[in-house]
JSON list of C-alpha atoms in Angstrom, two decimals:
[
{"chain": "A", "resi": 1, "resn": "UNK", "atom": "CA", "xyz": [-24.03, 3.26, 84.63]},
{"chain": "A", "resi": 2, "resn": "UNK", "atom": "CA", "xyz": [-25.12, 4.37, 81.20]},
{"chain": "A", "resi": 3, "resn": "UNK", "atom": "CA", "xyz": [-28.87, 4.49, 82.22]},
{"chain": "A", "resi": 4, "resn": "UNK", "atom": "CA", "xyz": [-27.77, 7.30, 84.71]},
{"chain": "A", "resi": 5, "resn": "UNK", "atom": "CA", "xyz": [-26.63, 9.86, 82.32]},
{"chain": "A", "resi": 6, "resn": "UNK", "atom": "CA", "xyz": [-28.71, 11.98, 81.18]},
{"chain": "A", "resi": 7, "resn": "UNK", "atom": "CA", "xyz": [-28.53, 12.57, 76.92]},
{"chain": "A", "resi": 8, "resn": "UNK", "atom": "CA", "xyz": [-27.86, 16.70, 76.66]},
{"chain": "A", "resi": 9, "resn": "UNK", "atom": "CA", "xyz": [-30.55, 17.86, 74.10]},
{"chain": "A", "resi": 10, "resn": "UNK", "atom": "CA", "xyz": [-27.91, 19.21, 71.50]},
{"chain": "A", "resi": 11, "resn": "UNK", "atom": "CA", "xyz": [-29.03, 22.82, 70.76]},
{"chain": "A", "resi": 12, "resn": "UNK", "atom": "CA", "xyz": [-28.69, 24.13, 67.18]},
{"chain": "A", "resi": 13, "resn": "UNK", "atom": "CA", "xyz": [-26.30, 26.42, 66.50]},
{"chain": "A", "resi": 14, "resn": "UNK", "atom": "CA", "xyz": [-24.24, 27.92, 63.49]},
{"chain": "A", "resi": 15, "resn": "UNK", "atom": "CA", "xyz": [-21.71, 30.88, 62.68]},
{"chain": "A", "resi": 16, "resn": "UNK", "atom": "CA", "xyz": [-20.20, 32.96, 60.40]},
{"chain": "A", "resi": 17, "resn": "UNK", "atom": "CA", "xyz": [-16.98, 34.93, 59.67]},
{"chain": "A", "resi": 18, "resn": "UNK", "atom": "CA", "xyz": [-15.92, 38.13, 58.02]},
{"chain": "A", "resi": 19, "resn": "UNK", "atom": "CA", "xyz": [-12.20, 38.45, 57.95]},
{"chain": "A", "resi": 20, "resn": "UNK", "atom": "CA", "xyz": [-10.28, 41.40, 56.44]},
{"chain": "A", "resi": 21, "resn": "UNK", "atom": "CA", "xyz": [-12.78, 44.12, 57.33]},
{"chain": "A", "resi": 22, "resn": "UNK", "atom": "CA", "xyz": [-11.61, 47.50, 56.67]},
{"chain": "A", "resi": 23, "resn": "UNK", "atom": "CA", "xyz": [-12.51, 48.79, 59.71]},
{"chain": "A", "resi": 24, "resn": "UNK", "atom": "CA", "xyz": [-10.21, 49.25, 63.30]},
{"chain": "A", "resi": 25, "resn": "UNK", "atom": "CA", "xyz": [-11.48, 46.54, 65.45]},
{"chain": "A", "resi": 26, "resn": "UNK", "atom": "CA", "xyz": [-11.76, 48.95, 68.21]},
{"chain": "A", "resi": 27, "resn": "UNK", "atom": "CA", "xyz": [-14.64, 51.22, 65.96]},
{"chain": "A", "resi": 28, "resn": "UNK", "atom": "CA", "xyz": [-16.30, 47.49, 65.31]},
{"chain": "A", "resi": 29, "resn": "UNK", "atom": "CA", "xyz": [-16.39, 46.60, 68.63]},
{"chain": "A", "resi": 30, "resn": "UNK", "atom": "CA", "xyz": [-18.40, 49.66, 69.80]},
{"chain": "A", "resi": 31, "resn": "UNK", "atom": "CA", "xyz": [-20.76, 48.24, 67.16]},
{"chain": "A", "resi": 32, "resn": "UNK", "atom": "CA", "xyz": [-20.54, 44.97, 68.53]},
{"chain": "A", "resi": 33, "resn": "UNK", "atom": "CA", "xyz": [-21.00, 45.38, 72.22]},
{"chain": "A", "resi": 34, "resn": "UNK", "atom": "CA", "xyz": [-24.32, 46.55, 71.14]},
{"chain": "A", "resi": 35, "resn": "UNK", "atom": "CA", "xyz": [-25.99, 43.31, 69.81]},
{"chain": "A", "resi": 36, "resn": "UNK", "atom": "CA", "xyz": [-24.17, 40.64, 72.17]},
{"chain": "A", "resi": 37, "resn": "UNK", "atom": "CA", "xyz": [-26.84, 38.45, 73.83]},
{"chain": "A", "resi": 38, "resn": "UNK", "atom": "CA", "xyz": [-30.00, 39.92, 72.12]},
{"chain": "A", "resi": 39, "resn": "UNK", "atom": "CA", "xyz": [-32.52, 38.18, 69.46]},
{"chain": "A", "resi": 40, "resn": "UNK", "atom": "CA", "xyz": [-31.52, 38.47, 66.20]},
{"chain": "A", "resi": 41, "resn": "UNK", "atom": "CA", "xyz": [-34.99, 40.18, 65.18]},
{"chain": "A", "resi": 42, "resn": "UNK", "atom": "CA", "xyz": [-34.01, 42.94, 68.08]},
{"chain": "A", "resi": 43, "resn": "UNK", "atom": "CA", "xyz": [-30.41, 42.80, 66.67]},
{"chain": "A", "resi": 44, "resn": "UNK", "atom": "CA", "xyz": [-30.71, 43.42, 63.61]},
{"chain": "A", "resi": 45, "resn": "UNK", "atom": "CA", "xyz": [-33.35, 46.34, 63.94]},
{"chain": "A", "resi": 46, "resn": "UNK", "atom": "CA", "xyz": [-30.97, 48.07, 66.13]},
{"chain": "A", "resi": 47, "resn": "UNK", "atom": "CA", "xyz": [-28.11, 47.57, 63.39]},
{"chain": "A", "resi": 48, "resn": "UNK", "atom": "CA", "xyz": [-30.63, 48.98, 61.03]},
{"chain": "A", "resi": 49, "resn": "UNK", "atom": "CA", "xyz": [-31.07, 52.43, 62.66]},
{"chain": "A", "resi": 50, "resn": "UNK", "atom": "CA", "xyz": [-27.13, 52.26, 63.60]},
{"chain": "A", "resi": 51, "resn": "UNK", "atom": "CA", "xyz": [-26.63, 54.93, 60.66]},
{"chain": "A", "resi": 52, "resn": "UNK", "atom": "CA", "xyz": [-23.85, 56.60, 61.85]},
{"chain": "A", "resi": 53, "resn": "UNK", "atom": "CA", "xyz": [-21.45, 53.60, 61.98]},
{"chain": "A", "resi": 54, "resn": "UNK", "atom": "CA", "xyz": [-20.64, 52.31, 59.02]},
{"chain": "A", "resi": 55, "resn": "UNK", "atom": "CA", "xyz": [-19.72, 48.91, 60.17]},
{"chain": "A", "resi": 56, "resn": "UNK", "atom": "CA", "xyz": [-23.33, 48.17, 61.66]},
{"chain": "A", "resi": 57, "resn": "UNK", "atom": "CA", "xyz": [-23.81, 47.23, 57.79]},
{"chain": "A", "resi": 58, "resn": "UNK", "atom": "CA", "xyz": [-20.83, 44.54, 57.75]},
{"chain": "A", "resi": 59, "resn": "UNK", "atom": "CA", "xyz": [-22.45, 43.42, 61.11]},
{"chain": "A", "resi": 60, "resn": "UNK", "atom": "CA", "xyz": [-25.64, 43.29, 59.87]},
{"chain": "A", "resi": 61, "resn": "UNK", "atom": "CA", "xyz": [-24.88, 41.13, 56.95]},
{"chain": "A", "resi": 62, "resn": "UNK", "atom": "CA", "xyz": [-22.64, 38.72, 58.98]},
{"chain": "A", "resi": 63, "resn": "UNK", "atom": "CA", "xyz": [-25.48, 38.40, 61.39]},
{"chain": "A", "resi": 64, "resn": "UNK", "atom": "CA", "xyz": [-28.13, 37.07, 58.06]},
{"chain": "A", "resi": 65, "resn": "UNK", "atom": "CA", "xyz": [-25.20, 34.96, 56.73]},
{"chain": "A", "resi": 66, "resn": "UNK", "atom": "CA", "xyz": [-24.95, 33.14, 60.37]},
{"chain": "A", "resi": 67, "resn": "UNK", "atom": "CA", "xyz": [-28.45, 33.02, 60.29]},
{"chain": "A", "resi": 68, "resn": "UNK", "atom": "CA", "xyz": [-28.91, 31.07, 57.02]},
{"chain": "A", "resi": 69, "resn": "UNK", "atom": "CA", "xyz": [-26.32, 29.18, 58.26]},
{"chain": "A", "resi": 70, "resn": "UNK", "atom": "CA", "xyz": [-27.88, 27.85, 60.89]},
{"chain": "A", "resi": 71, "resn": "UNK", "atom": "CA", "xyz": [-30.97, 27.43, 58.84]},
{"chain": "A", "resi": 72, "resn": "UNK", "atom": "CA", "xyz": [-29.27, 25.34, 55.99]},
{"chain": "A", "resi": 73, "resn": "UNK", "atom": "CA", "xyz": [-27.42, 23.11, 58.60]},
{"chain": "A", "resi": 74, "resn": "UNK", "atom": "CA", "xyz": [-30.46, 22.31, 60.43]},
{"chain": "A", "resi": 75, "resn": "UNK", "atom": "CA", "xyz": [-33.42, 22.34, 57.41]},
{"chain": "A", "resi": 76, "resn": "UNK", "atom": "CA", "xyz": [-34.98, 19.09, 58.90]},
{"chain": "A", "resi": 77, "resn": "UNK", "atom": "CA", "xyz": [-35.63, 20.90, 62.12]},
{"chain": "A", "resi": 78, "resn": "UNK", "atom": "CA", "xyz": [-38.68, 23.87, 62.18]},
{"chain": "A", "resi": 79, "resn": "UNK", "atom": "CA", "xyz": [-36.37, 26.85, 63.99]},
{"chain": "A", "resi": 80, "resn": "UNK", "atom": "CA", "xyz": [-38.52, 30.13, 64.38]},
{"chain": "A", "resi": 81, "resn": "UNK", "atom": "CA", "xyz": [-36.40, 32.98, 63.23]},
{"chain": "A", "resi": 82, "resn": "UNK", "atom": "CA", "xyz": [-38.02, 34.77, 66.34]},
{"chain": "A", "resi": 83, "resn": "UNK", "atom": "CA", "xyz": [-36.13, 32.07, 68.35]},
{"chain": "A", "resi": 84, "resn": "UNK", "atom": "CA", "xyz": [-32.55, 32.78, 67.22]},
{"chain": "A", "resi": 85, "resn": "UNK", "atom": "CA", "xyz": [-30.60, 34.48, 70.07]},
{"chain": "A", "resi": 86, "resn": "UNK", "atom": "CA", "xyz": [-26.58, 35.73, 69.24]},
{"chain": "A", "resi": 87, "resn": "UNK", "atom": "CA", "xyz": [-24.83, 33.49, 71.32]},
{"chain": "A", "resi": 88, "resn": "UNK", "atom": "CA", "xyz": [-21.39, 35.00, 70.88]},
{"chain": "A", "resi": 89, "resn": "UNK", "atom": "CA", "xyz": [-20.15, 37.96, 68.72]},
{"chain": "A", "resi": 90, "resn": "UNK", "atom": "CA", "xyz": [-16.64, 39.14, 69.10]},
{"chain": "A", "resi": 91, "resn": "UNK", "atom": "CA", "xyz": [-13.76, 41.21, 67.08]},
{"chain": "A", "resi": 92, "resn": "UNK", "atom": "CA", "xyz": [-10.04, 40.36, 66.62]},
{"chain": "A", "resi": 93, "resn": "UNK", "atom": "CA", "xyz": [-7.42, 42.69, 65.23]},
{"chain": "A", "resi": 94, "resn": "UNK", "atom": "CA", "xyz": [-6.60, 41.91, 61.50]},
{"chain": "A", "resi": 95, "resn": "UNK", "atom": "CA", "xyz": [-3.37, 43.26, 59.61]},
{"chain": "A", "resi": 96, "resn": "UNK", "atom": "CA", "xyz": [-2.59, 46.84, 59.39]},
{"chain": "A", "resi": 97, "resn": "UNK", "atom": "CA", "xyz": [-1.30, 48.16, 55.94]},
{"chain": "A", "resi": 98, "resn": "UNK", "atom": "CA", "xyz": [1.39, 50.66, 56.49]},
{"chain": "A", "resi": 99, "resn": "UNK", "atom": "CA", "xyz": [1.75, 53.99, 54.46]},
{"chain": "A", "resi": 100, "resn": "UNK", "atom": "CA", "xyz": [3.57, 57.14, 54.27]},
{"chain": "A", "resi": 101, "resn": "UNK", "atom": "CA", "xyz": [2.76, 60.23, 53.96]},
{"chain": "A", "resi": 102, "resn": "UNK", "atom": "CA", "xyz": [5.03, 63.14, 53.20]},
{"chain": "A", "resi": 103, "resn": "UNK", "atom": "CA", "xyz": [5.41, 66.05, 55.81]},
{"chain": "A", "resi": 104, "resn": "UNK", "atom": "CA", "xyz": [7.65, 68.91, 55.63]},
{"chain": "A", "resi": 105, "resn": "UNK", "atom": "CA", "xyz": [11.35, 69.56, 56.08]},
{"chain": "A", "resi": 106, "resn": "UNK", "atom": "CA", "xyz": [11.39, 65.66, 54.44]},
{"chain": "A", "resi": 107, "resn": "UNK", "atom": "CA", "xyz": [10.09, 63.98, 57.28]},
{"chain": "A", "resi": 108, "resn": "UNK", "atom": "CA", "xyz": [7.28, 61.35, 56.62]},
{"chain": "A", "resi": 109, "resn": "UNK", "atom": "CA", "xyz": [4.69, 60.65, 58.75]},
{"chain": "A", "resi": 110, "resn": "UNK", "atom": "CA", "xyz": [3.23, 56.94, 59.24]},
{"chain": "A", "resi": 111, "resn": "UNK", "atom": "CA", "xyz": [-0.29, 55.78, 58.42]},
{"chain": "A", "resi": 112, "resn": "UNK", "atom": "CA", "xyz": [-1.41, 52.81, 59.85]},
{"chain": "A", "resi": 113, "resn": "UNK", "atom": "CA", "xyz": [-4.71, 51.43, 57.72]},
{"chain": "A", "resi": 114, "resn": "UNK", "atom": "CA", "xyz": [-6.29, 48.63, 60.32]},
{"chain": "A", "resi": 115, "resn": "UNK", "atom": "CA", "xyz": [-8.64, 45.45, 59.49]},
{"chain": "A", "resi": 116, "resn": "UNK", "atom": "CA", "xyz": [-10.23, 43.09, 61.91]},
{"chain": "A", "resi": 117, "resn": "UNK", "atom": "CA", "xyz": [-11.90, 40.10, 61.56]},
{"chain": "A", "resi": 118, "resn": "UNK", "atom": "CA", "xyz": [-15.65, 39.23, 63.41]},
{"chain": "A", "resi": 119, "resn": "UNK", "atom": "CA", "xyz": [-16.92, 35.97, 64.04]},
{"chain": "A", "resi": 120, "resn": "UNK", "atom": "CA", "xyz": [-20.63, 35.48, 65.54]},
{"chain": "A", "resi": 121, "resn": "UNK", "atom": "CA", "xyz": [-22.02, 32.19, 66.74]},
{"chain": "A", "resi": 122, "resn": "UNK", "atom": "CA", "xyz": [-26.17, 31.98, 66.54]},
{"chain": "A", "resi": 123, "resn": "UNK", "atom": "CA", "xyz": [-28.05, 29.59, 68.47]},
{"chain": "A", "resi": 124, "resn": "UNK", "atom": "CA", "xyz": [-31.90, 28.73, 68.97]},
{"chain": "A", "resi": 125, "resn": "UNK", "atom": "CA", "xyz": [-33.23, 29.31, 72.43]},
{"chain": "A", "resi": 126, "resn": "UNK", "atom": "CA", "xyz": [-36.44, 27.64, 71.85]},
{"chain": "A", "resi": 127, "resn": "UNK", "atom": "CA", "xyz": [-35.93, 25.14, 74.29]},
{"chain": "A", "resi": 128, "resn": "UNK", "atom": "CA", "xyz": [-35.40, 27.51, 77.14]}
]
């Protein structure tokens, strides 16, 4: 029975987190959308040229940390960096500091200061 399953070739993968980002996750998921699915190389070049976002930066670090990640774990294999596909990328809603800010007649009007949290998965797709 053994003999007739086949052994899954485990594919390398690694990933990385950035939690507390000071950034609403709804800004950092236009961002995001951008780079799901494509080669890192292509990824990060886009992220690069991003200039008018500020969080294609954070992305763009969290995307080299995941990378050296996945090189580290897996230094007895020979990955290609021009193998490395994002396998997933998403953003969660972090915590939201609350502050006040005084408006007339004694009133005070709420500001909400939002975080969120990305986590990206990297894989090599030099098998396919």
């Amino acid at each position: 029975m053994s003999a007739d399953k086949k052994e899954e070739k485990k594919i390398p993968q690694a990933s990385a987190k950035v939690k507390h980002l000071r950034s609403s996750a709804r800004k950092a998921r236009l961002v995001v959308d951008e780079v799901r699915g494509k080669k890192v190389g292509d990824a990060l070049a886009l992220l690069q040229f991003s200039i008018h976002k500020h969080i294609a930066r954070d992305v763009e670090k969290l995307i080299k940390s995941a990378v050296a990640n996945l090189e580290y774990k897996n230094s007895d294999i020979n990955i290609e960096p021009k193998d490395i596909v994002i396998k997933t990328i998403w953003v969660d809603e972090g915590t939201t500091l609350k502050r006040f800010q005084p408006k007339a007649q004694g009133r005070a009007g709420r500001i909400l200061k939002r975080m969120c949290h990305i986590s990206v998965t990297v894989a090599s797709d030099a098998g396919n």
